[in-house]
PDB file of C-alpha atoms in Angstrom:
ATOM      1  CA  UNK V 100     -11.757 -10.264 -26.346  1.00 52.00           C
ATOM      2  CA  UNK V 101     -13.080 -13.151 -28.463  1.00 53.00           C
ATOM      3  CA  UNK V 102     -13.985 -11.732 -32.382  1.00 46.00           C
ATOM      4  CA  UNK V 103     -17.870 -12.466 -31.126  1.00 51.00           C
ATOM      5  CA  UNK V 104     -17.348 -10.308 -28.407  1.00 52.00           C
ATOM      6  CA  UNK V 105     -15.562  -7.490 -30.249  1.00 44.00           C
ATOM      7  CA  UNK V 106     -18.641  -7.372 -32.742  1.00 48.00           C
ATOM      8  CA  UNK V 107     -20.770  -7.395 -29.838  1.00 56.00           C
ATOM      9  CA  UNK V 108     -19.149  -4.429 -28.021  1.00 54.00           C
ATOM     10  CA  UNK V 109     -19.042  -2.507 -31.326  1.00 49.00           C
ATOM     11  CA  UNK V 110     -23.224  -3.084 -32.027  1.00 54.00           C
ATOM     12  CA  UNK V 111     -23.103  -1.563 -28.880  1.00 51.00           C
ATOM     13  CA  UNK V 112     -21.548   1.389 -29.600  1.00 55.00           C
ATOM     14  CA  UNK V 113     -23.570   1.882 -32.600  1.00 51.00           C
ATOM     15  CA  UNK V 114     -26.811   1.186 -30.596  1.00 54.00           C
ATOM     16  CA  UNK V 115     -25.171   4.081 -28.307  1.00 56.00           C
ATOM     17  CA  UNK V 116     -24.621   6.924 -31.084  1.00 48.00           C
ATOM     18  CA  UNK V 117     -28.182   6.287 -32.722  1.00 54.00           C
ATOM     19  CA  UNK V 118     -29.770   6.565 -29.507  1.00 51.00           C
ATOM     20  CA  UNK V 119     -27.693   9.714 -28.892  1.00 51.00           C
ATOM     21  CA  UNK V 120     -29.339  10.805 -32.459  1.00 43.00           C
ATOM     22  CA  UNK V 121     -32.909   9.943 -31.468  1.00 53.00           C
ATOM     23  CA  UNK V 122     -33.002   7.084 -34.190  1.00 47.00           C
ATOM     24  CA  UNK V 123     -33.726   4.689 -31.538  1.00 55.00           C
ATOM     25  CA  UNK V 124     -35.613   4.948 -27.796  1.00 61.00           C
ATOM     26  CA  UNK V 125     -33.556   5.020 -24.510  1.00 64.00           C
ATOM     27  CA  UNK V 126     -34.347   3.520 -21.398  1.00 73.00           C
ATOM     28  CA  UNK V 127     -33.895   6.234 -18.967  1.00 77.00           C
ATOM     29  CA  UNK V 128     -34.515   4.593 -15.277  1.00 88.00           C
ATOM     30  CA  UNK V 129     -33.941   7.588 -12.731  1.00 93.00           C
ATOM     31  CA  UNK V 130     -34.471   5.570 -10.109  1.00 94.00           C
ATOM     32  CA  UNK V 131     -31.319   3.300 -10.718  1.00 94.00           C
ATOM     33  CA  UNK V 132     -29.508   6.158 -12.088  1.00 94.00           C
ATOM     34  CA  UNK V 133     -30.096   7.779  -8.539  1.00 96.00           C
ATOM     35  CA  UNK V 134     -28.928   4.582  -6.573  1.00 96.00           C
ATOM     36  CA  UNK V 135     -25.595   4.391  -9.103  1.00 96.00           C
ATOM     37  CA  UNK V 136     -24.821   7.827  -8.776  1.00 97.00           C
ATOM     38  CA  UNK V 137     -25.123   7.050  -4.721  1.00 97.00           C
ATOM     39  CA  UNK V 138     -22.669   3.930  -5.067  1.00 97.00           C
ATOM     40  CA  UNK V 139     -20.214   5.705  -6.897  1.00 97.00           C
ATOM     41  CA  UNK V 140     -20.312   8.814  -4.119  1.00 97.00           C
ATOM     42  CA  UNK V 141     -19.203   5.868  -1.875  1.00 97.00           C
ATOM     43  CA  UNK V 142     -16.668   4.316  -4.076  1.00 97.00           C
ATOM     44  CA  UNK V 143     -14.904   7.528  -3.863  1.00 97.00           C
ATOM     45  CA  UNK V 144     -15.073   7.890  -0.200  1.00 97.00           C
ATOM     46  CA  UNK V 145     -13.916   4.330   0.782  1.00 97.00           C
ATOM     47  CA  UNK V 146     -11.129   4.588  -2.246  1.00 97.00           C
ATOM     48  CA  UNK V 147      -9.754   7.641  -0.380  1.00 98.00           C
ATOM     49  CA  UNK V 148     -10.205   6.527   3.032  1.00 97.00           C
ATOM     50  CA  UNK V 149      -8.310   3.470   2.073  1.00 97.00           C
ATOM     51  CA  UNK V 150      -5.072   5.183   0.706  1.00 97.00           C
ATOM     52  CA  UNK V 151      -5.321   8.257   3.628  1.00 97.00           C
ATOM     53  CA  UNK V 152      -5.173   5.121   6.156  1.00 97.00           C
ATOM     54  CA  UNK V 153      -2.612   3.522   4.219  1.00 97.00           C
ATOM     55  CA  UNK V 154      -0.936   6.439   4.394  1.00 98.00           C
ATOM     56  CA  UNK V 155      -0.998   6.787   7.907  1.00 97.00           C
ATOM     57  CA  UNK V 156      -0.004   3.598   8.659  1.00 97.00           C
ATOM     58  CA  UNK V 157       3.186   4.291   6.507  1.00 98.00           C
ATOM     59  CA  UNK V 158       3.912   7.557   8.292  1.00 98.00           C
ATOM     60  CA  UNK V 159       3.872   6.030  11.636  1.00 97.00           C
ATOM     61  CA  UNK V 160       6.941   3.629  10.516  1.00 97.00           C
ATOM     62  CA  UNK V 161       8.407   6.696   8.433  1.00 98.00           C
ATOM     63  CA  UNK V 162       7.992   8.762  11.895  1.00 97.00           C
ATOM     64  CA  UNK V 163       9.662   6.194  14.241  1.00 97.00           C
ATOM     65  CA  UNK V 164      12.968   5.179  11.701  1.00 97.00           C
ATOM     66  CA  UNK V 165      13.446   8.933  11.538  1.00 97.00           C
ATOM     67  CA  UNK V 166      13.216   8.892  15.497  1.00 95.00           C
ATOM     68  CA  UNK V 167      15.716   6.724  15.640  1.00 96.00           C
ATOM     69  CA  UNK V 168      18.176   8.305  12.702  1.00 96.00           C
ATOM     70  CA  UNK V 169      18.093  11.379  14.807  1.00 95.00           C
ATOM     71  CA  UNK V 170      18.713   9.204  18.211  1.00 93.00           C
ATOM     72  CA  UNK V 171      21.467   7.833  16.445  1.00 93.00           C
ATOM     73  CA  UNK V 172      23.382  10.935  15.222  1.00 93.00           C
ATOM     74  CA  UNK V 173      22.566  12.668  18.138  1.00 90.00           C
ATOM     75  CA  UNK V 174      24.774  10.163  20.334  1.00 88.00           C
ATOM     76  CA  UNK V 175      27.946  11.148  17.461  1.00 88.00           C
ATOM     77  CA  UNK V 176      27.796  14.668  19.659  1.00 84.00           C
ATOM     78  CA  UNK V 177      28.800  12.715  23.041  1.00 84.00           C
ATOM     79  CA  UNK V 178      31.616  11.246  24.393  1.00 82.00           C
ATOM     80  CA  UNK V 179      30.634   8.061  24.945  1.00 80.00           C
ATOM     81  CA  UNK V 180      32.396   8.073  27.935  1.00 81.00           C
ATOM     82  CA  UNK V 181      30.743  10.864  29.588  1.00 81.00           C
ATOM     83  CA  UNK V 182      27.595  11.076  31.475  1.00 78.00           C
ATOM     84  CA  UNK V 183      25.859  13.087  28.067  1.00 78.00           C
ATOM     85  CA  UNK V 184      27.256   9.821  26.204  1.00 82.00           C
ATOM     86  CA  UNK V 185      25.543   7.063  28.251  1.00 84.00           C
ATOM     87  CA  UNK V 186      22.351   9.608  28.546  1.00 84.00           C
ATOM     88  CA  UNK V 187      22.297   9.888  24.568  1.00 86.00           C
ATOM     89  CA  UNK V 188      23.118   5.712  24.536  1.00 88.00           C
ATOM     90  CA  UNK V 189      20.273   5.450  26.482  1.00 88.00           C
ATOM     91  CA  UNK V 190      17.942   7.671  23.978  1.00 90.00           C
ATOM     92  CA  UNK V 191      19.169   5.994  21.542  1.00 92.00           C
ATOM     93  CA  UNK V 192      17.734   2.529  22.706  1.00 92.00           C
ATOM     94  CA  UNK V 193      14.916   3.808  23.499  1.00 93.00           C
ATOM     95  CA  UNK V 194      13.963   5.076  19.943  1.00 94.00           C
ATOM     96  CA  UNK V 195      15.485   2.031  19.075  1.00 95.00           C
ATOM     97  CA  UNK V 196      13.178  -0.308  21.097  1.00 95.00           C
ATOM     98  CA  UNK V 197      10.246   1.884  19.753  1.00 95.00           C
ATOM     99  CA  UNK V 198      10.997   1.268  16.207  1.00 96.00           C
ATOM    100  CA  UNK V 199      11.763  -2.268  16.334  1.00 96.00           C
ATOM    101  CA  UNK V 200       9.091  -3.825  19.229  1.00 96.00           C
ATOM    102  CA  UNK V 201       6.295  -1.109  19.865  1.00 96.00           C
ATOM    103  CA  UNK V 202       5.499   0.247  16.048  1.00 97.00           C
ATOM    104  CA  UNK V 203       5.411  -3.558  14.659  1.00 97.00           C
ATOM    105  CA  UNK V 204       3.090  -4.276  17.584  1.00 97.00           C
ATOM    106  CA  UNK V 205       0.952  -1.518  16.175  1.00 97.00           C
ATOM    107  CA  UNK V 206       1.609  -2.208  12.543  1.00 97.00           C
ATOM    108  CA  UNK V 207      -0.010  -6.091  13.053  1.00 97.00           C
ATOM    109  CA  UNK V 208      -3.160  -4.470  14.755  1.00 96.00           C
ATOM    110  CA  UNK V 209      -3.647  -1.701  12.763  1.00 97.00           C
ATOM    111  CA  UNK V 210      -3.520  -4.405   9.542  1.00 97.00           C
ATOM    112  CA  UNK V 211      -5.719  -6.897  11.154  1.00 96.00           C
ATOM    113  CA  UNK V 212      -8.247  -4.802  12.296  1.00 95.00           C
ATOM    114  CA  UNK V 213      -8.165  -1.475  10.104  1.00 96.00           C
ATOM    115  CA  UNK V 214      -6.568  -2.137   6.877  1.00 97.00           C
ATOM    116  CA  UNK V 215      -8.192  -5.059   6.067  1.00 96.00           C
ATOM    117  CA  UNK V 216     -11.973  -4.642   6.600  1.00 96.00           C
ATOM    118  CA  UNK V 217     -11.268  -1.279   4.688  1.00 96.00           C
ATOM    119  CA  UNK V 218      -9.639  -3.432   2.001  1.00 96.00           C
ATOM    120  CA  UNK V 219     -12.026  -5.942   2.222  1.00 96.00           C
ATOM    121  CA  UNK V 220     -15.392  -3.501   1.758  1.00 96.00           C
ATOM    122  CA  UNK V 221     -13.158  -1.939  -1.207  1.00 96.00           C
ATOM    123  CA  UNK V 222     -12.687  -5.476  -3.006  1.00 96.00           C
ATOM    124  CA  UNK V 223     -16.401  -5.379  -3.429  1.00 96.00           C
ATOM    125  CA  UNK V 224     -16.291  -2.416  -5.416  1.00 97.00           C
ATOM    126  CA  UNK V 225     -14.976  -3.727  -8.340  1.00 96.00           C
ATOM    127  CA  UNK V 226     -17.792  -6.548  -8.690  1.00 96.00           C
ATOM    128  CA  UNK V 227     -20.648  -4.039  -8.449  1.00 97.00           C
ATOM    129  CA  UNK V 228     -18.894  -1.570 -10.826  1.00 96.00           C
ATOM    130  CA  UNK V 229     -18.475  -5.179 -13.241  1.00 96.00           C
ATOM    131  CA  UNK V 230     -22.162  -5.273 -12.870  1.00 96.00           C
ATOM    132  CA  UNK V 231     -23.445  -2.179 -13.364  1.00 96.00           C
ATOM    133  CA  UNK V 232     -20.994  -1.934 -16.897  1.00 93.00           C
ATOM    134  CA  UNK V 233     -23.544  -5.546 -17.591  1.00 94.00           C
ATOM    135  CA  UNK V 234     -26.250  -3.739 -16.716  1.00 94.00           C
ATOM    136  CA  UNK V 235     -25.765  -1.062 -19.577  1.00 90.00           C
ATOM    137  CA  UNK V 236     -24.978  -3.683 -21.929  1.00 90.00           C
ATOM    138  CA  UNK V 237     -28.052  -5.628 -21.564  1.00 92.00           C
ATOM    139  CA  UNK V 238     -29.681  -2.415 -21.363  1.00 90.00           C
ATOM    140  CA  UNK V 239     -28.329  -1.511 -25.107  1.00 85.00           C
ATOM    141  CA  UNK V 240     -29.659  -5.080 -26.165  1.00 86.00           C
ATOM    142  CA  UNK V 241     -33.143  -4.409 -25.198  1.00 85.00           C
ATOM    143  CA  UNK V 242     -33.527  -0.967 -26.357  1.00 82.00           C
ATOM    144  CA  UNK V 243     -32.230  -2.759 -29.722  1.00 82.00           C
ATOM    145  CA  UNK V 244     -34.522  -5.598 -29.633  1.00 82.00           C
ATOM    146  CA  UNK V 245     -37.444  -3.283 -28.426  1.00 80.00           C
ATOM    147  CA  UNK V 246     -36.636  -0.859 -31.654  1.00 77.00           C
ATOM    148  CA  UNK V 247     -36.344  -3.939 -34.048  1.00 81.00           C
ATOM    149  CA  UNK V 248     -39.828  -5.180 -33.083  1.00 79.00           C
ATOM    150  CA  UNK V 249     -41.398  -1.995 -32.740  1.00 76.00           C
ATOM    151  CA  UNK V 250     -40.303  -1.447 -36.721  1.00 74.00           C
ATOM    152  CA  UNK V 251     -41.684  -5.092 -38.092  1.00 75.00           C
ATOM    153  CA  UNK V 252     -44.904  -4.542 -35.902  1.00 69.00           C
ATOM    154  CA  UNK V 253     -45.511  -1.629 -37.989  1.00 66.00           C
ATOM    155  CA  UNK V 254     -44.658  -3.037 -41.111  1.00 70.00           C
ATOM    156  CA  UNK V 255     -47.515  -5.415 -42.835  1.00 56.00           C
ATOM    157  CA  UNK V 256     -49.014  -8.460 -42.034  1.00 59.00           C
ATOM    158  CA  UNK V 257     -46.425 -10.079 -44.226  1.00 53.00           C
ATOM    159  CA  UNK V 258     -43.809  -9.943 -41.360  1.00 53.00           C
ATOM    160  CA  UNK V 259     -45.722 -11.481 -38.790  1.00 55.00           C
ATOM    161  CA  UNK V 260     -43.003 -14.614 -38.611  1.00 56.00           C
ATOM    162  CA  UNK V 261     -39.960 -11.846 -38.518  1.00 55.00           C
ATOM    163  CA  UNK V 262     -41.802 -10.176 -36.796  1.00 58.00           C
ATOM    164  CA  UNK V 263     -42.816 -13.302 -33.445  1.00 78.00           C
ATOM    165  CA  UNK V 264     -39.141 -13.866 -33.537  1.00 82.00           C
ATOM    166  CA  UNK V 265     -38.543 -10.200 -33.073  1.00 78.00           C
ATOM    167  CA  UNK V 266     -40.954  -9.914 -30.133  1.00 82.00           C
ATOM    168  CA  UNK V 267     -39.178 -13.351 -28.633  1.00 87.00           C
ATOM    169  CA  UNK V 268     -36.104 -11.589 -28.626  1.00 83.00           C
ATOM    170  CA  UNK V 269     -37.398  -8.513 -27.247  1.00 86.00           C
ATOM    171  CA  UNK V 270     -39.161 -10.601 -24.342  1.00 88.00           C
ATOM    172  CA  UNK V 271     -35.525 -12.701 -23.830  1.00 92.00           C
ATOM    173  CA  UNK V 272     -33.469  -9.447 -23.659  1.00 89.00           C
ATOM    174  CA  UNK V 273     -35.995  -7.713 -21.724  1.00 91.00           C
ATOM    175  CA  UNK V 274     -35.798 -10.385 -18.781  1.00 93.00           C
ATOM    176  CA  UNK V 275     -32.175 -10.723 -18.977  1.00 94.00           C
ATOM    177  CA  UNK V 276     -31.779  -6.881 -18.289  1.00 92.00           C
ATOM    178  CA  UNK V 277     -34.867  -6.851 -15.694  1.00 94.00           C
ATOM    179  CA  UNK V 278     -33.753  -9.378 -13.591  1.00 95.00           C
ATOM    180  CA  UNK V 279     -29.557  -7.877 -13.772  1.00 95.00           C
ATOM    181  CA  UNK V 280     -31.662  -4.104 -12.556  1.00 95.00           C
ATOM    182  CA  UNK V 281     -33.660  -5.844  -9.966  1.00 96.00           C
ATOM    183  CA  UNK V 282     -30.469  -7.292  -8.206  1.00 96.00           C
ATOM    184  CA  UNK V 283     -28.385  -4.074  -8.379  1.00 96.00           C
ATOM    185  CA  UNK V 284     -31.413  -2.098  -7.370  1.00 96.00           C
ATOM    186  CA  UNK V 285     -31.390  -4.236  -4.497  1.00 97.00           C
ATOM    187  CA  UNK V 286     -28.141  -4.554  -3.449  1.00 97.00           C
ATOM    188  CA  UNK V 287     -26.481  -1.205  -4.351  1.00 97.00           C
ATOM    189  CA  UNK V 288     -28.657   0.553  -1.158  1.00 97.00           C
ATOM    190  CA  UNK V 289     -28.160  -2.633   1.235  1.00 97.00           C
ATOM    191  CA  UNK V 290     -23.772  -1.906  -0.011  1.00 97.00           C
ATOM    192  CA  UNK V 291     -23.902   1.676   0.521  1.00 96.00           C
ATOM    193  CA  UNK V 292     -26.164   1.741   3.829  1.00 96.00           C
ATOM    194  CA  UNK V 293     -23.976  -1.154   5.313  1.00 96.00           C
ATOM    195  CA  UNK V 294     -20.852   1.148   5.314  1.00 94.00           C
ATOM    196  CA  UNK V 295     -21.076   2.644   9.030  1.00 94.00           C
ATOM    197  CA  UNK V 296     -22.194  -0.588  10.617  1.00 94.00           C
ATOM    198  CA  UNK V 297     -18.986  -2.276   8.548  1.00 94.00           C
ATOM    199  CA  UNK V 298     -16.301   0.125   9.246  1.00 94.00           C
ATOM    200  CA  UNK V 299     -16.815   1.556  12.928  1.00 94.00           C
ATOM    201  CA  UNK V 300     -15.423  -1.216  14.429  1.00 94.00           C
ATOM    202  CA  UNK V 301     -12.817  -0.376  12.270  1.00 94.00           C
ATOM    203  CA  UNK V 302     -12.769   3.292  14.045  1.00 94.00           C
ATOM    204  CA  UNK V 303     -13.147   1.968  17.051  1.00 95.00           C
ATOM    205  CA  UNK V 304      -9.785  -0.752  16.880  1.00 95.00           C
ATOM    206  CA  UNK V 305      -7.835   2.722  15.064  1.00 95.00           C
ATOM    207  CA  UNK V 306      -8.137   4.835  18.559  1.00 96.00           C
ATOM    208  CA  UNK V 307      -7.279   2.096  20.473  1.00 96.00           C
ATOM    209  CA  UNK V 308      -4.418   1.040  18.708  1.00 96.00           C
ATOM    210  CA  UNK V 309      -3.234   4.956  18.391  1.00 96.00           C
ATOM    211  CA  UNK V 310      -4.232   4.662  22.200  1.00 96.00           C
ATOM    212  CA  UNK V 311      -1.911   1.849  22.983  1.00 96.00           C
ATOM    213  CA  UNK V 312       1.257   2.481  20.724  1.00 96.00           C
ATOM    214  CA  UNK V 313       1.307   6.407  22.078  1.00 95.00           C
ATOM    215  CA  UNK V 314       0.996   4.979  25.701  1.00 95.00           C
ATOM    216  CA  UNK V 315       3.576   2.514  25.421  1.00 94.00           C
ATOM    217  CA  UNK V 316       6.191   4.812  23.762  1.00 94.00           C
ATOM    218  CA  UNK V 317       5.245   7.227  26.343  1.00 92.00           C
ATOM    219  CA  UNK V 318       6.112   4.769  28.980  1.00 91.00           C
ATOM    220  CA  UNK V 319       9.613   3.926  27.457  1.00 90.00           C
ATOM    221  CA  UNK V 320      10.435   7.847  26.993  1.00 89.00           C
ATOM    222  CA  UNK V 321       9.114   8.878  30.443  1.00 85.00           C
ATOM    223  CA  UNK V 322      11.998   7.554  32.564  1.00 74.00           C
ATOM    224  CA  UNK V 323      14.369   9.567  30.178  1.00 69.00           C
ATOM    225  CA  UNK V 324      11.679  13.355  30.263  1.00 65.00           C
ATOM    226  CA  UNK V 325      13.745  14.902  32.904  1.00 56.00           C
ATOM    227  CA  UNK V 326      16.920  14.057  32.595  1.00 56.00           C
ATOM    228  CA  UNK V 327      19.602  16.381  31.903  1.00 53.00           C
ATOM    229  CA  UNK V 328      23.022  16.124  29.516  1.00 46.00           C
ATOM    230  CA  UNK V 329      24.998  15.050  32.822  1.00 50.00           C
ATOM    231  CA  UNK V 330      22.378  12.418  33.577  1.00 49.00           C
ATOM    232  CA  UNK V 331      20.838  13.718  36.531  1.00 48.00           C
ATOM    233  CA  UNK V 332      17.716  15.446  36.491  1.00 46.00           C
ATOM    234  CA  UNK V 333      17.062  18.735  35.037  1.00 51.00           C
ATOM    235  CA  UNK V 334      16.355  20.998  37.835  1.00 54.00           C
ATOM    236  CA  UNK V 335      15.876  24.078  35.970  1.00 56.00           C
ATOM    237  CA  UNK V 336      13.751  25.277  33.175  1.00 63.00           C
ATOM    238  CA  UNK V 337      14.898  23.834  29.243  1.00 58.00           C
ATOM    239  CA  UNK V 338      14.106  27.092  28.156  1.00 66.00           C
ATOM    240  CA  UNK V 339      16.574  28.745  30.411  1.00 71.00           C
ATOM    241  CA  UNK V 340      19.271  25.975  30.389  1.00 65.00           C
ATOM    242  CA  UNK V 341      19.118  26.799  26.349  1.00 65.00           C
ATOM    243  CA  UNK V 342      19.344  30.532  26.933  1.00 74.00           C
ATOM    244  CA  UNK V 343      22.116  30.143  28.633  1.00 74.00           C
ATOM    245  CA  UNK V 344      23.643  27.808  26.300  1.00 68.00           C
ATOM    246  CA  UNK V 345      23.062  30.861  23.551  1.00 72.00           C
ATOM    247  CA  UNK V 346      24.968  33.404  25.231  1.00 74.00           C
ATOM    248  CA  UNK V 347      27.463  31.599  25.602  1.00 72.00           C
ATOM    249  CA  UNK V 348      27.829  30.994  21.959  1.00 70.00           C
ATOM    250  CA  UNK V 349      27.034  34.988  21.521  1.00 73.00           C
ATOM    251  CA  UNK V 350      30.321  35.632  23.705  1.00 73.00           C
ATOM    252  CA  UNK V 351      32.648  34.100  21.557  1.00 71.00           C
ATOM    253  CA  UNK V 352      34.409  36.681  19.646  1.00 62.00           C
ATOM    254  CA  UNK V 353      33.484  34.910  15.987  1.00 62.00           C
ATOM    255  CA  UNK V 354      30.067  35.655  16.874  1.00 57.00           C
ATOM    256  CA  UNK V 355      31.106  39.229  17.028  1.00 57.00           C
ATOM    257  CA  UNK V 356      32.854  39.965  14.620  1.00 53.00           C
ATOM    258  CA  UNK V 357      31.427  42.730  11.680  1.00 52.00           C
ATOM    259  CA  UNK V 358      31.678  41.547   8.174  1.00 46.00           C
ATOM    260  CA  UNK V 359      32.934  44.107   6.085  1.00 46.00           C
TER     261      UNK V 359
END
């Protein structure tokens, strides 16, 4: 900040505490305080939307390495020269193929057509937020210029060149900050009310792509659904086939043994 800036932004402040006094009038425009209060609702919405689908887009890659991490111990538990082995080989390609061709297929749609619109809407944000902080400034400036004329118009006659160029600047600072309101008042309802046409196509391209990436992995796990540790398919029920699998670890003599 340049040192006329810094004296600039402390005026400011100054203009700030005596109006919190009373010493000088405040600008109170409820109907611009009503539409800011509405764009900043928004900016929280969006901001969260963004990181939850940022998120989500994380947790499907975090989902399928993990997929394949189990895969890939799971085949330590096989010989790999048994039917189990070349059934847990096959998983393990599988998960592989997922995580390496399918989720990256997703990952590039989901970025084109979800991530960044959302990002895109968000980078606006920032501009109207740079605005509105203008806004107040100019704001301050007028009430100031408004209070120093106001004071020399009451003063005598004596004043009346202090006090034109008072009423000049009043008139200058009052247009700056008029036109600045008139364009956010403007354009912080067309922002906020353009959010559902902007972003369902968004929606729209996110269930599809879920659609797609759930169908295809389904695809490459179905030939594998049925099929049993000796690599032919599973006749009976998994819940019995594990039953029986527990009994038979409840008959070993360890498991029956009484700590004392």
């Amino acid at each position: 900040m340049s040192w006329s800036g810094f004296k600039k932004s402390m005026n400011r402040t100054g203009i700030s505490l005596m109006q919190g006094f009373g010493a000088i009038d405040k600008t109170v425009d409820k109907d611009f305080l009503e539409k800011e209060a509405s764009f900043k609702h928004l900016q929280v919405k969006v901001e969260e939307l963004h990181k939850e689908a940022r998120g989500y887009g994380e947790a499907v890659k975090a989902m399928t390495t993990a997929q394949l991490q189990v895969a890939e111990h799971l085949e330590h538990f096989y010989d790999p020269n048994s039917a189990g082995g070349a059934y847990s080989a096959q998983y393990r390609q599988t998960m592989a193929d997922i995580d390496t061709h399918t989720r990256p297929e997703f990952d590039d749609v989901y970025q084109e057509t979800v991530m960044n619109p959302i990002g895109r809407y968000c980078g606006y944000i920032p501009e109207f937020n740079a605005a509105i902080s203008k806004r107040g400034r100019k704001l301050l400036d007028y009430d100031q210029a408004r209070s120093k004329a106001k004071k020399l118009a009451d003063k005598q006659p004596t004043h009346v060149t202090g006090g034109t160029r008072a009423e000049q600047a009043e008139s200058q600072a009052r247009t700056t900050y008029e036109v600045l309101n008139q364009q956010l008042s403007d354009e912080i309802p067309q922002f906020v009310n353009i959010r559902v046409p902007y972003l369902e196509p968004s929606f729209e391209a996110l269930l599809k792509a879920q659609l797609k990436f759930f169908e295809d992995s389904y695809a490459q796990l179905q030939t594998s659904r049925d099929v049993g540790a000796d690599g032919a398919p599973g006749n009976r029920p998994m819940n019995e086939q594990v039953e029986d699998v527990l009994q038979e670890m409840r008959d070993l003599s360890i498991c029956g043994m009484t700590v004392r």
